[in-house]
Coordinates of C-alpha atoms in Angstrom, one line a residue:
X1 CA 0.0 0.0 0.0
X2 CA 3.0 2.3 1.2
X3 CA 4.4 1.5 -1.9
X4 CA 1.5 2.6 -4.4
X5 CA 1.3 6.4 -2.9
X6 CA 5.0 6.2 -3.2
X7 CA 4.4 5.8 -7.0
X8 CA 1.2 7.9 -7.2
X9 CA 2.8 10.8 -5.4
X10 CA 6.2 10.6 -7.9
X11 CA 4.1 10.6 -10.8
X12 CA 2.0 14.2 -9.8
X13 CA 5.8 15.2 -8.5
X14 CA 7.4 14.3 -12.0
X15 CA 4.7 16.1 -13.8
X16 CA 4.3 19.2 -12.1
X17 CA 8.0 19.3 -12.5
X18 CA 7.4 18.9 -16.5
X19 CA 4.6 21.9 -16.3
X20 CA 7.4 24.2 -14.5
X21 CA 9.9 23.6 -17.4
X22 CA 7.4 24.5 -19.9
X23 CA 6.4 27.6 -18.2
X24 CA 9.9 28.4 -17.7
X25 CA 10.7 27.8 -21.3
X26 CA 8.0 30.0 -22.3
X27 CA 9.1 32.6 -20.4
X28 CA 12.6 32.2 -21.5
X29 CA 11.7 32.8 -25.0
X30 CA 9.0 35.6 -24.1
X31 CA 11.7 36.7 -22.3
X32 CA 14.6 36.5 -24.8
X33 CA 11.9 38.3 -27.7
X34 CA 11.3 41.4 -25.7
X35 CA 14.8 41.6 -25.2
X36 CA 15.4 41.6 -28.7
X37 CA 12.8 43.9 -29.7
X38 CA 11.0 44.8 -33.3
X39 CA 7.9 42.4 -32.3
X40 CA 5.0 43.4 -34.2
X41 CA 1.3 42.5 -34.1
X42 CA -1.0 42.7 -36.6
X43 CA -4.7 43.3 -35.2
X44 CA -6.3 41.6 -38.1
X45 CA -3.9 39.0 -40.1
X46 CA -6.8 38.5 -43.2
X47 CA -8.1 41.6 -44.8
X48 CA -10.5 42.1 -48.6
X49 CA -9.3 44.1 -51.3
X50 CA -12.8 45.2 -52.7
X51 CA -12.5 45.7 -56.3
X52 CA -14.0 49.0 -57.4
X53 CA -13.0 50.8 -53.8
X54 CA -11.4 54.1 -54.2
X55 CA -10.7 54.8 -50.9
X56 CA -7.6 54.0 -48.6
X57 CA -7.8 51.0 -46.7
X58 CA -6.4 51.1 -42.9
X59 CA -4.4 48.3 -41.6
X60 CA -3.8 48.3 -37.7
X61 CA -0.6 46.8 -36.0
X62 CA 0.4 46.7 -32.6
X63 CA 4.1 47.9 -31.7
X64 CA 5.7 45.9 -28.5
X65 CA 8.0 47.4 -26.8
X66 CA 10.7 45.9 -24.1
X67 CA 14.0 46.7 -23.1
X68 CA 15.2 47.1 -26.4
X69 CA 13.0 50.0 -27.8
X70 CA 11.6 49.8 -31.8
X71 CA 12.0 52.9 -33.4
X72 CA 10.5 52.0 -37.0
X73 CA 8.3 49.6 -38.5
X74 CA 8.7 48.7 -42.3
X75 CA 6.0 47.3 -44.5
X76 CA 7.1 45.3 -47.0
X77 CA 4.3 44.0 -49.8
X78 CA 4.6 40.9 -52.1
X79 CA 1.5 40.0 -54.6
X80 CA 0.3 36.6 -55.3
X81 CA -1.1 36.2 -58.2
X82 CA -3.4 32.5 -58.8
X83 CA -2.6 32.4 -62.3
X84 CA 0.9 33.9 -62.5
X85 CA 2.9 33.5 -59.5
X86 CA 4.4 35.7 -57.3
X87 CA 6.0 39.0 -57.4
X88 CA 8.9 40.5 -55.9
X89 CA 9.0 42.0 -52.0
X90 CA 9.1 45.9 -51.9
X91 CA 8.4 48.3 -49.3
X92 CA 5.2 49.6 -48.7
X93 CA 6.0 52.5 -46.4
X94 CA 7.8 53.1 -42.9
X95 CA 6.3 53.5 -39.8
X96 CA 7.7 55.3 -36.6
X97 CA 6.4 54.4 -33.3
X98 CA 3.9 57.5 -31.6
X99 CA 5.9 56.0 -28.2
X100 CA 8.7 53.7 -27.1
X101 CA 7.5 53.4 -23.6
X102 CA 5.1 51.1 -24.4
X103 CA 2.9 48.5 -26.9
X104 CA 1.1 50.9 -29.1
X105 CA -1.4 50.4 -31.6
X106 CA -0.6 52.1 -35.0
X107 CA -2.0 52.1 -38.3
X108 CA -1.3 53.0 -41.7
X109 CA -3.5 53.0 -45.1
X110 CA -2.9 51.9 -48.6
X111 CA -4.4 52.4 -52.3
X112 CA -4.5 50.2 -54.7
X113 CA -2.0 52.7 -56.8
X114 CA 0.2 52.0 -53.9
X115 CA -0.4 48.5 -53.4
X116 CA 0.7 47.8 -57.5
X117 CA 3.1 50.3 -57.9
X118 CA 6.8 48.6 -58.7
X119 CA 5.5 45.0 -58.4
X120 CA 6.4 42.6 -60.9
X121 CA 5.3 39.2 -61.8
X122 CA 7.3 36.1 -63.5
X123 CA 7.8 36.9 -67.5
X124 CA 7.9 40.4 -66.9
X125 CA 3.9 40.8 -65.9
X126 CA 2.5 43.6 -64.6
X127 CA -0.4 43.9 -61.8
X128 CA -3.3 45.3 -63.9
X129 CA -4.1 48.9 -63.5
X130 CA -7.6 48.1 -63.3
X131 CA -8.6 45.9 -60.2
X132 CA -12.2 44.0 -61.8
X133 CA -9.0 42.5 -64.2
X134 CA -7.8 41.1 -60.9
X135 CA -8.8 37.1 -60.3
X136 CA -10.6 36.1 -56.9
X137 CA -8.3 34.9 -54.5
X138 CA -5.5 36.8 -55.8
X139 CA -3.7 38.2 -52.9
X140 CA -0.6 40.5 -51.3
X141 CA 1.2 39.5 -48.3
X142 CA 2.4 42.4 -45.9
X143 CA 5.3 41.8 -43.8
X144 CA 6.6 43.9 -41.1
X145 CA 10.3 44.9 -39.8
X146 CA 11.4 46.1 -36.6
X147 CA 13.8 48.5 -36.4
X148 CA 15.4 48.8 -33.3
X149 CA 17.2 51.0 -31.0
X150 CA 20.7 49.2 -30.9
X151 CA 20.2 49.1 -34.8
X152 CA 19.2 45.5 -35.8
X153 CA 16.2 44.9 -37.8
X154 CA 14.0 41.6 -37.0
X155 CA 11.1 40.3 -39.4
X156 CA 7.9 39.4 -38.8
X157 CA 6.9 36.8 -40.9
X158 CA 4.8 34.6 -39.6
X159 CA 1.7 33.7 -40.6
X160 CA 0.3 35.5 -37.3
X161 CA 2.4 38.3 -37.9
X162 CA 1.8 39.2 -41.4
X163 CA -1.2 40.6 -42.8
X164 CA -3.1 39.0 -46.2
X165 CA -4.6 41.1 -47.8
X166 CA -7.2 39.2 -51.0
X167 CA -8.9 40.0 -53.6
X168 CA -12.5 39.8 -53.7
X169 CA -16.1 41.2 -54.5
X170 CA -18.3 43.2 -52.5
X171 CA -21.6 42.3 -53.5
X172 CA -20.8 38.6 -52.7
X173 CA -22.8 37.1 -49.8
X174 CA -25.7 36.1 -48.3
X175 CA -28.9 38.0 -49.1
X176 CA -32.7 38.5 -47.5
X177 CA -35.3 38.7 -50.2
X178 CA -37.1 42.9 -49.4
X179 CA -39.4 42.7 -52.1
X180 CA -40.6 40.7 -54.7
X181 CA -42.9 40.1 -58.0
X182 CA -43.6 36.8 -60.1
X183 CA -46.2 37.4 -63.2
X184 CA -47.1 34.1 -65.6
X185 CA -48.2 33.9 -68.7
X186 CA -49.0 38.0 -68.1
X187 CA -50.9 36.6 -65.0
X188 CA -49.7 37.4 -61.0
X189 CA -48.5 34.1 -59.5
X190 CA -49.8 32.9 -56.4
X191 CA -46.2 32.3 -55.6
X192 CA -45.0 36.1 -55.9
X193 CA -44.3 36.6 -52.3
X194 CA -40.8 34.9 -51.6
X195 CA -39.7 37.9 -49.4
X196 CA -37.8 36.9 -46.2
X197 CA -36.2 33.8 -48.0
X198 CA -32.6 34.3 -48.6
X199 CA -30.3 34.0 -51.5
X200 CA -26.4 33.4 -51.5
X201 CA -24.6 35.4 -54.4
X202 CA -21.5 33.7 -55.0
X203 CA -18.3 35.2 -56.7
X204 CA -17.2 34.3 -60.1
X205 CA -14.5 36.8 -60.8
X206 CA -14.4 40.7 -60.2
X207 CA -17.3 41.6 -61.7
X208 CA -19.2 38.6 -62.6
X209 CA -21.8 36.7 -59.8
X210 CA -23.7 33.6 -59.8
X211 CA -27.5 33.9 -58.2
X212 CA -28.7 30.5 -56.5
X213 CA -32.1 30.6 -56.9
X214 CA -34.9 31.7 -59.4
X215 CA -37.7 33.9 -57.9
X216 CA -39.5 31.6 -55.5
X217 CA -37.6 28.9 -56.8
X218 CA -34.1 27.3 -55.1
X219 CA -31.6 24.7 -56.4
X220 CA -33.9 21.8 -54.6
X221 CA -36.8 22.5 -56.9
X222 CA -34.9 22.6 -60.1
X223 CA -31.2 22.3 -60.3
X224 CA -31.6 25.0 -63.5
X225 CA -32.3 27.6 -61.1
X226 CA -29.7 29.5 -61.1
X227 CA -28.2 32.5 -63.3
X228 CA -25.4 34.9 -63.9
X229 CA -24.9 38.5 -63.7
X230 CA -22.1 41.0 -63.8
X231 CA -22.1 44.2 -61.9
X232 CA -20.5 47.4 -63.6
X233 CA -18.0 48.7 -61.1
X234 CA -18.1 52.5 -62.8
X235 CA -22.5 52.5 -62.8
X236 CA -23.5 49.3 -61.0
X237 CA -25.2 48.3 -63.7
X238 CA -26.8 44.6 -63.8
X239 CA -26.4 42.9 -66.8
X240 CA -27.4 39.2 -67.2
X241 CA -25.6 36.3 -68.8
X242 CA -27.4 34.8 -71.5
X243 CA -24.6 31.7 -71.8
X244 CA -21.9 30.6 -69.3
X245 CA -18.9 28.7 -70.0
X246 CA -20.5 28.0 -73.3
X247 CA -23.7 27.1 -72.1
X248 CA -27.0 28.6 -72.3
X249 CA -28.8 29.7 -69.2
X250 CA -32.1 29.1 -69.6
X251 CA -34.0 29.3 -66.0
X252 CA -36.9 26.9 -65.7
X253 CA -37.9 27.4 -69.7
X254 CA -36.5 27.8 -72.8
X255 CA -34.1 31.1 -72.7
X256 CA -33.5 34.1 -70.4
X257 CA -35.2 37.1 -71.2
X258 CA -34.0 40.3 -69.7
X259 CA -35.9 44.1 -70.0
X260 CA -33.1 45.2 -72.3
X261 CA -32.9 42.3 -74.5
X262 CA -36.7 41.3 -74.7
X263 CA -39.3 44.6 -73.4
X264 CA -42.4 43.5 -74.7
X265 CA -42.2 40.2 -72.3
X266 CA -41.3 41.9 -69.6
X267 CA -44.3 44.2 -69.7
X268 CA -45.6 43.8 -65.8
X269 CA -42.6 44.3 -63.6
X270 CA -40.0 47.2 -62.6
X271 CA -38.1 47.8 -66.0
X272 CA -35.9 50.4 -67.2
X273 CA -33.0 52.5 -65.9
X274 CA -33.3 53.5 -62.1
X275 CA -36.0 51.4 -61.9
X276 CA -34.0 48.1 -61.8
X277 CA -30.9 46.2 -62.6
X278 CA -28.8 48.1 -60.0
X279 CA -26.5 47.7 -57.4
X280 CA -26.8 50.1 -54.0
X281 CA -23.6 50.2 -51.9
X282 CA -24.8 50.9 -48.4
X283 CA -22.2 52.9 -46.4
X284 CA -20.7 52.1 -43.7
X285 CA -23.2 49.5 -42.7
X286 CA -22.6 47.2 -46.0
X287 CA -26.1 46.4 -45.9
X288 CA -26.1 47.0 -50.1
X289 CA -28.8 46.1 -52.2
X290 CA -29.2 44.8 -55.6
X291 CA -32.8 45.7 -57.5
X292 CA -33.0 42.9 -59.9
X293 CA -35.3 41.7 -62.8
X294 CA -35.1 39.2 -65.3
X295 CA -37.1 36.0 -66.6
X296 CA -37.4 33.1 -69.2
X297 CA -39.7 32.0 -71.6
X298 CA -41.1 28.5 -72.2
X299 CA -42.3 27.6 -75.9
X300 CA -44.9 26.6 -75.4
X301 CA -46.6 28.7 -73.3
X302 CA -44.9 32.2 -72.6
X303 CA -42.8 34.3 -70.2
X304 CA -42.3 34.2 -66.9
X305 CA -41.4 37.5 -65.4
X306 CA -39.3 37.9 -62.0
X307 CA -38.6 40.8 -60.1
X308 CA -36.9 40.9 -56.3
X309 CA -34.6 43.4 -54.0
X310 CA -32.1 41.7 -52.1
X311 CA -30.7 43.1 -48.9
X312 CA -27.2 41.8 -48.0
X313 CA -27.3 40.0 -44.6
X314 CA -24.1 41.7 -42.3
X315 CA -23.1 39.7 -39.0

């Protein structure tokens, strides 16, 4: 019996031993970092380039200091592209500490004039000088050196302490259904109320979207109910696809039929400009809204004609 709590009481002995060593370990290295200095925080390590945003984007970073002080921060910035590699690493811009007393929080902004300028890709590439020619998903990396007070410079590089910064759209999401309007066969439909549902819109590339869902009608009542659509980044205009990837988009019928390209079956819902087949940015809630109507026709019969508002869904 003696001998089991013997045993029992080693064991607890030999691991709370183990728990100190790791602790001290840590703190070794904690320890031996703030000593060094240049440690940098990003507050956010994944940001969204929005295609079609003119204004500066603000990145914030968090500045530790220690015993050795950090007098500058440099930004360095290296593009990935998903269809042509990577670019070089240049600097972004320098940033000097409001205090060396403490960790501060400081931030800094960027364009996308700034974020292109000098970066090259393999074969002599260039980043596009208009972002809706950027892919989804492309991406730049910023990195951060500290510059410190006995004049070494340390990187931050890790994935936690570097900042991503990828391309993607701003009207892609999920969307509640505000209004809506179904007419067939120049009829009102019983099923012309789908407001409340919600609709995903999901990224194709920088100005092109793909809508799951037809008016009232979702993927699980017909797997053709789905179309796509671009949005103009200068007017945000709508303008629907009439083929994808070579093939025709037809809805639940025979062919797509849109107020530009076929009036006269479109004759009982919102058409024309300012009336529909816009996009809304909502500032600075990015609650936007898209005011869309389109249709198909069926050979047999006649047109269907849709109209909805969407209202994107912000957690």
């Amino acid at each position: 019996m003696n001998k089991k709590i013997f045993l029992i009481l080693f064991t607890f002995l030999a691991i709370g031993s183990l728990f100190v060593a790791c602790d001290k370990e840590q703190d070794d290295l904690v320890t031996a970092s703030a000593l060094e200095g240049g440690l940098v925080e990003p507050q956010k390590t994944s940001l969204n380039y929005v295609v079609g945003n003119e204004k500066p984007d603000t990145v914030r970073i968090k500045v530790l200091q220690g015993e050795v002080k950090t007098v500058s921060v440099d930004v360095y910035k290296q593009f990935f592209s998903t269809t042509l590699g990577n670019s070089q690493k240049l600097k972004l811009t320098t940033i000097t500490p409001s205090s060396t007393e403490q960790p501060t929080l400081e931030l800094f902004t960027y364009t996308f004039a700034q974020l292109r300028e000098g970066l090259t890709l393999p074969g002599g590439a260039v980043i596009p000088e208009d972002d809706s020619q950027l892919n989804i998903g492309d991406k730049w990396i910023l990195t951060y050196v500290g510059n410190t007070s006995e004049g070494n410079a340390h990187e931050n590089a890790t994935a936690t302490a570097s900042t991503s910064v990828t391309v993607s759209s701003r009207f892609a999401g999920t969307y509640e259904v505000i209004a809506s309007d179904y007419w067939r066969i120049g009829v009102q439909s019983a099923a012309a109320n789908w407001v409340g549902s919600t609709r995903i819109i999901e990224s194709v590339d920088a100005t092109t979207y793909k809508h799951l869902g037809w008016g009232p009608f979702e993927l699980a009542d017909d797997a053709r109910a789905f179309f796509y659509f671009t949005i103009s980044p200068a007017s945000l205009s709508i303008d629907y696809l009439a083929e994808f990837n070579g093939a025709a988009i037809t809805g639940l019928g025979t062919y797509l039929i849109t107020c530009d390209a076929n009036p006269t079956d479109m004759a009982n819902v919102p058409c024309g400009n300012g009336v529909s087949d816009y996009a809304v940015k909502v500032d600075p809630s990015g609650k936007d809204l898209l005011y869309m109507t389109y249709g198909y026709y069926t050979a047999n019969s006649g047109p269907r004609e849709f109209h909805e508002v969407l209202r994107k869904i912000v957690e």
